[in-house]
Short mmCIF file of C-alpha atoms in Angstrom, two decimals:
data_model
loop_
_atom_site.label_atom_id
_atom_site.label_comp_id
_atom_site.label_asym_id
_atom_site.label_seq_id
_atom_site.Cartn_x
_atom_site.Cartn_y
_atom_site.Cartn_z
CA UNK A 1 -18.68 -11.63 -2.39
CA UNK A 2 -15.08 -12.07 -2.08
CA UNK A 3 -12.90 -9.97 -5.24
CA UNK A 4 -12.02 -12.34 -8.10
CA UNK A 5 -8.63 -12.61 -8.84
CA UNK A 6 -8.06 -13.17 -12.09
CA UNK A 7 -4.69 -12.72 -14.15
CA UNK A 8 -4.31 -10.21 -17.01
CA UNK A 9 -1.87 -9.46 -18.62
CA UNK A 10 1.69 -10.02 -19.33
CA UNK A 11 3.85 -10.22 -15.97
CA UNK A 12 6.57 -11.95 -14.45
CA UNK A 13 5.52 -14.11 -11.65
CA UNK A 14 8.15 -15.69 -10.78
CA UNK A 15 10.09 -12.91 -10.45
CA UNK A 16 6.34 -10.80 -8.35
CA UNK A 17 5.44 -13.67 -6.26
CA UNK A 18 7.89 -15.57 -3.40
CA UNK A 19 4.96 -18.29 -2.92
CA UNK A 20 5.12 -19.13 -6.81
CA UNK A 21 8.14 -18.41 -7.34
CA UNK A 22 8.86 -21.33 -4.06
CA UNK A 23 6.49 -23.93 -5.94
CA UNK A 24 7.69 -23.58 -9.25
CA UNK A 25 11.65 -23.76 -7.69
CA UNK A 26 10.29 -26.79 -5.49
CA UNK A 27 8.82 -28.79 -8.39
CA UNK A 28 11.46 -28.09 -10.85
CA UNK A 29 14.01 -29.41 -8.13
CA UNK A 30 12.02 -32.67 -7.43
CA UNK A 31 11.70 -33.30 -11.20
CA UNK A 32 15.59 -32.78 -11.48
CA UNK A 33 17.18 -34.13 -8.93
CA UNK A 34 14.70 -37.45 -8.87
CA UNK A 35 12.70 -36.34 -5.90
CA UNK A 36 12.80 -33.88 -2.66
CA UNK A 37 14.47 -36.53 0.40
CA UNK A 38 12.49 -36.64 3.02
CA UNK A 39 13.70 -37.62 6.71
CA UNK A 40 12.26 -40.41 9.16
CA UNK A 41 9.63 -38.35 10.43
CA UNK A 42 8.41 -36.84 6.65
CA UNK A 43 10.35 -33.62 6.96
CA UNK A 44 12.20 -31.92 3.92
CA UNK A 45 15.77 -33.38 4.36
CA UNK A 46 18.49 -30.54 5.32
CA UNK A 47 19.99 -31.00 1.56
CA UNK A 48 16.70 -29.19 -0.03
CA UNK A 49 16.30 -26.84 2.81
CA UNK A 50 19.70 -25.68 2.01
CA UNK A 51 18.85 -25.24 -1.36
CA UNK A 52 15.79 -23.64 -0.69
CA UNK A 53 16.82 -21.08 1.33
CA UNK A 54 19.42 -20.03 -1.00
CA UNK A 55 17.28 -20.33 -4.19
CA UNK A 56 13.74 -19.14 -3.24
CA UNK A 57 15.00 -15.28 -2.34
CA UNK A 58 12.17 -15.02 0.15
CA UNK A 59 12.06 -11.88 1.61
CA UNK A 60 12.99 -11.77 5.37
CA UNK A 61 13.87 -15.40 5.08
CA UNK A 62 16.92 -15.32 2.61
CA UNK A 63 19.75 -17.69 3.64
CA UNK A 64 21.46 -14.65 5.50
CA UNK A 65 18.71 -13.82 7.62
CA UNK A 66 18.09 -17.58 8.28
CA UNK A 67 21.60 -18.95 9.10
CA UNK A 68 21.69 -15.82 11.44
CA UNK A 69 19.41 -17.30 13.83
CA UNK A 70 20.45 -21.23 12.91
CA UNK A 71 23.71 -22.60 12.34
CA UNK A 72 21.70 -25.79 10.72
CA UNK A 73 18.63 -25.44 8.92
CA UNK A 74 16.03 -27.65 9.18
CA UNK A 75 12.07 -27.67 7.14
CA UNK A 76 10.61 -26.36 11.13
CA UNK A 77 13.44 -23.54 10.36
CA UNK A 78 12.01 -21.74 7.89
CA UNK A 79 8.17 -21.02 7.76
CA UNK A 80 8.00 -20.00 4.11
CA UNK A 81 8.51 -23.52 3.10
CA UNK A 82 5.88 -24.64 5.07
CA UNK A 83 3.04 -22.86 2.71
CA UNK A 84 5.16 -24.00 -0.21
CA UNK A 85 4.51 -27.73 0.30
CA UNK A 86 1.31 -27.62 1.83
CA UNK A 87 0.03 -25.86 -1.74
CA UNK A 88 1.99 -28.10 -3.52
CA UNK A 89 0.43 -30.86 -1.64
CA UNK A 90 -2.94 -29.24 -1.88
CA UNK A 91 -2.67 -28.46 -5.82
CA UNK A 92 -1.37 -31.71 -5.99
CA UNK A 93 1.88 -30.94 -7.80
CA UNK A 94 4.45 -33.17 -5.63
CA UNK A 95 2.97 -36.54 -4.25
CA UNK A 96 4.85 -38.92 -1.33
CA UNK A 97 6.91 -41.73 -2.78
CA UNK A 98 8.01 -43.75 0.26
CA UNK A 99 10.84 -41.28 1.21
CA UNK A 100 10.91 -38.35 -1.88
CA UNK A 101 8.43 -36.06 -2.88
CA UNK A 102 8.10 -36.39 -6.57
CA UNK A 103 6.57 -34.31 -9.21
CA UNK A 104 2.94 -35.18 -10.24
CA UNK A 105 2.05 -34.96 -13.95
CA UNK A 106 0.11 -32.19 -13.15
CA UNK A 107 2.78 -30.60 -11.31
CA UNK A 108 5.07 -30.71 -14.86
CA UNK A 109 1.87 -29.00 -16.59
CA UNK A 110 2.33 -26.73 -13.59
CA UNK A 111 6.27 -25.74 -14.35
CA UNK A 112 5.04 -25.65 -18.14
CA UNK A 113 2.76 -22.93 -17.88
CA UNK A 114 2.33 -21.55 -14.27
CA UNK A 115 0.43 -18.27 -15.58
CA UNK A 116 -2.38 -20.63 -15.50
CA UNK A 117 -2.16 -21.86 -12.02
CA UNK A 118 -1.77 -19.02 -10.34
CA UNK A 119 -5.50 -17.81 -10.44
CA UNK A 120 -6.27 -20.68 -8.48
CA UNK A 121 -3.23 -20.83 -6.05
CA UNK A 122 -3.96 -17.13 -5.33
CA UNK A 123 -7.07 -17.40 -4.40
CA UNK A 124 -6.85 -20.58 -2.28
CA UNK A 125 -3.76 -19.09 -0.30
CA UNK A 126 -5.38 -15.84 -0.18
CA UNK A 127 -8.81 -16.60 1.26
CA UNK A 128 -8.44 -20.36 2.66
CA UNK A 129 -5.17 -21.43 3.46
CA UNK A 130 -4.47 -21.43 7.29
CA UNK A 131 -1.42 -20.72 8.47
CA UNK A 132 0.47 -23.07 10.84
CA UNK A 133 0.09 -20.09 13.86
CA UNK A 134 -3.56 -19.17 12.61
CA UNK A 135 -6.55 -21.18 13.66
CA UNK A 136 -9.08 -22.24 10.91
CA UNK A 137 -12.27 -20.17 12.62
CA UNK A 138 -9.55 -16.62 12.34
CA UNK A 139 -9.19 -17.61 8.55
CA UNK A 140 -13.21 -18.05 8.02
CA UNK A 141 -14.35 -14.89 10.22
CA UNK A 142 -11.85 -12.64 8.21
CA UNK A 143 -14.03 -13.88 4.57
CA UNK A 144 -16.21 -11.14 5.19
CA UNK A 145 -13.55 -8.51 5.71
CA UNK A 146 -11.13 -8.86 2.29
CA UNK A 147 -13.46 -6.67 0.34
CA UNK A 148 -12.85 -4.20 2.46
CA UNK A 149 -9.27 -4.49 3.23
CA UNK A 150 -8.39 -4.69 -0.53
CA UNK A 151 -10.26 -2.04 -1.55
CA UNK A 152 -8.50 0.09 1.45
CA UNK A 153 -4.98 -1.13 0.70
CA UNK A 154 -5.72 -0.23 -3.27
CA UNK A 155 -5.73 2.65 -2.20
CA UNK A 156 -3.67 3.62 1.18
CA UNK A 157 -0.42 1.58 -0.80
CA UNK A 158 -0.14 3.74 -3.53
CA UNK A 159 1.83 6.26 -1.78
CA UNK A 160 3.04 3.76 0.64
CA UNK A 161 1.64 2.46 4.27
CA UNK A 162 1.87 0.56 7.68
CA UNK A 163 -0.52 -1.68 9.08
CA UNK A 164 -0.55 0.96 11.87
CA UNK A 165 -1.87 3.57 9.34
CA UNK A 166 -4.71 0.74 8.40
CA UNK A 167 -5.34 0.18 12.17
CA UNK A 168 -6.01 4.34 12.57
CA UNK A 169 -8.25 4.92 9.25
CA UNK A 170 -10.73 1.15 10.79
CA UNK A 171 -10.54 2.68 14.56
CA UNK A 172 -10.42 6.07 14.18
CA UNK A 173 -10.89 6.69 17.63
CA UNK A 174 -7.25 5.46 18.39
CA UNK A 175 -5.76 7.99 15.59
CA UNK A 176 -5.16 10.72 18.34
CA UNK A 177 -3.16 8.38 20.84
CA UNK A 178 0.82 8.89 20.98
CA UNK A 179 2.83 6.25 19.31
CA UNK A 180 3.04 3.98 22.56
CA UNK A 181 -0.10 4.17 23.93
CA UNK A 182 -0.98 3.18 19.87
CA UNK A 183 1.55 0.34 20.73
CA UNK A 184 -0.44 -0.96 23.61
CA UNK A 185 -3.89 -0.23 23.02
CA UNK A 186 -3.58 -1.65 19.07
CA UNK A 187 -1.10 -4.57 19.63
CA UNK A 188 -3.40 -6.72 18.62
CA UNK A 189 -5.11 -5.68 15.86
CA UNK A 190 -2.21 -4.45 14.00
CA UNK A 191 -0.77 -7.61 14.68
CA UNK A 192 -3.95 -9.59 13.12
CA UNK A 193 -4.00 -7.03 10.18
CA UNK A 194 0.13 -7.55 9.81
CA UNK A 195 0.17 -11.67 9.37
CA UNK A 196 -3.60 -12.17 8.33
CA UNK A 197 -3.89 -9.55 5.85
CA UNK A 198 -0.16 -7.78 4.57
CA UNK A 199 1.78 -11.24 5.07
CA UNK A 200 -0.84 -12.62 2.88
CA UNK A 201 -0.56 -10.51 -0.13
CA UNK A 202 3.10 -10.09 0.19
CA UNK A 203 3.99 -13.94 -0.14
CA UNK A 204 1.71 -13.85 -2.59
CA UNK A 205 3.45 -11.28 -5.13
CA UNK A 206 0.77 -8.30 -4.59
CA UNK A 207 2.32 -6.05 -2.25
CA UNK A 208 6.22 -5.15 -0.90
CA UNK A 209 7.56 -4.15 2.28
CA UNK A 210 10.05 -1.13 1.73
CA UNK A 211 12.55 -2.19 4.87
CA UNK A 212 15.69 -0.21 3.87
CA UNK A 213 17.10 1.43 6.79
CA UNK A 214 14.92 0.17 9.30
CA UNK A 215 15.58 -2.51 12.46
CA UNK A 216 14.03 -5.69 12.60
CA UNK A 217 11.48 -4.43 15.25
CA UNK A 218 10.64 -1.17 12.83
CA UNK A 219 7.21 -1.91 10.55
CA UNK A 220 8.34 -1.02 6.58
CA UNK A 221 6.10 0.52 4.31
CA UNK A 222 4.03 -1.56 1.58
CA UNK A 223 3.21 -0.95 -1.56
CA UNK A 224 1.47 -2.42 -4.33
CA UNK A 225 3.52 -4.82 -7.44
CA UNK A 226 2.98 -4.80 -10.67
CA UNK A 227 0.88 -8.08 -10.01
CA UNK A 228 -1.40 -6.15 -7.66
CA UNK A 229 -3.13 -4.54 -10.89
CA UNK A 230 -2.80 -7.17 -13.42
CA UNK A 231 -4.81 -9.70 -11.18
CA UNK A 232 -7.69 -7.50 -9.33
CA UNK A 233 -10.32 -5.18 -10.67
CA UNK A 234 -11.89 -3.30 -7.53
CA UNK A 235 -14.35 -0.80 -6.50
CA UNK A 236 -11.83 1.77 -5.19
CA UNK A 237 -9.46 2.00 -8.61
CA UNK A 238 -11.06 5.23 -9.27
CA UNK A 239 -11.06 6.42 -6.11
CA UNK A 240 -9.22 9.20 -4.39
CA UNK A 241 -9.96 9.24 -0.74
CA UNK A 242 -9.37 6.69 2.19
CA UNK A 243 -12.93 5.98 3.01
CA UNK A 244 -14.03 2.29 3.30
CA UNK A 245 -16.21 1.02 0.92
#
């Protein structure tokens, strides 16, 4: 059975979670400024991805770090915004108008009170949402893994950790390899456990990346929000050690 995520409590989530906070910011603009433009082929217009950028304070995809790498920004330019529309579409909070994106009535219940929503967006981008480099079967096969990668993470994040720690306490066997041959031989699965598992719960609010001082190419350490424990009750809150339950 997958963990429930349920909200408790009184946090900001806004201020916890980019992918809320990117919704909310994305509805609120279409109800104020009569609609999102869209171009001839669908896409956000350049005008909101602007705004976006410098509004949603994404982490890793602020307007700095995005205008680094384009001198024009475009929707395909920043991957964030992608999962923001598809929810929105998928919650139905923004519907097509011909060529603006307008705000649904229950997308204004949504800016009203977005505590209540976010039970159900969590757990939807969580558990089901596919990401545009992710194929659907990756998404289903990891169901019967979150258990056990929550109740690890509840645990390894409270003093702090890198998907390459989570890759040596599941494989053991790879914990007494040097730090390249780690590189090689675990490429893969620390990649899988860095965008299918700690991208997840970081766009979602749950977890932070601690990147100060570090290069681009250097993996931070996470650790848990305030949002982590006001929205999941697990079988390892109790515990002490780093097994896997």
């Amino acid at each position: 059975m997958l963990p429930e995520i349920n909200l408790q409590g009184d946090v900001d989530i806004a201020a916890l979670s980019p992918l809320l906070r990117g919704m909310l910011l994305s509805v609120a603009y279409a109800d104020g400024e009569d609609g999102i433009g869209l171009t001839a082929t669908g896409a956000m217009n350049r005008k909101f991805v602007h705004w976006a950028a410098v509004h949603f304070l994404w982490p890793g995809f602020t307007a700095e770090d995005l205008y680094s790498m384009n001198k024009v920004l475009n929707e395909s330019d920043m991957p964030p915004l992608w999962v923001v529309r598809d929810m929105t579409r998928h919650l139905k909070l923004l519907r097509r108008k011909k060529d603006v994106l307008l705000p649904t009535r229950r997308g204004r219940e949504f800016l009203a009170n977005p505590q209540t929503f976010f039970d159900l967006v969590a757990t939807d981008y969580l558990y089901s949402y596919v990401h545009a480099t992710e194929r659907e079967e990756e998404v289903r096969a990891r169901l019967r893994w979150w258990r056990m990668f929550l109740n690890l993470l509840n645990i390894k994040t409270r003093e702090g950790c890198t998907p390459m720690d989570v890759v040596k306490v599941l494989y053991p066997d790879l914990a007494p390899l040097s730090d390249t041959e780690m590189t090689i031989e675990a490429w893969a699965l620390k990649s899988d456990l860095q965008y299918g598992v700690f991208r997840r719960l970081c766009w979602l609010g749950l977890l932070y990346e601690a990147r100060e001082g570090l290069t681009l190419f250097q993996d931070g350490s996470f650790h848990k929000t305030p949002l982590w424990a006001a929205c999941l009750q697990l079988d390892s809150d109790t515990q002490s050690d780093i097994g896997v339950h």
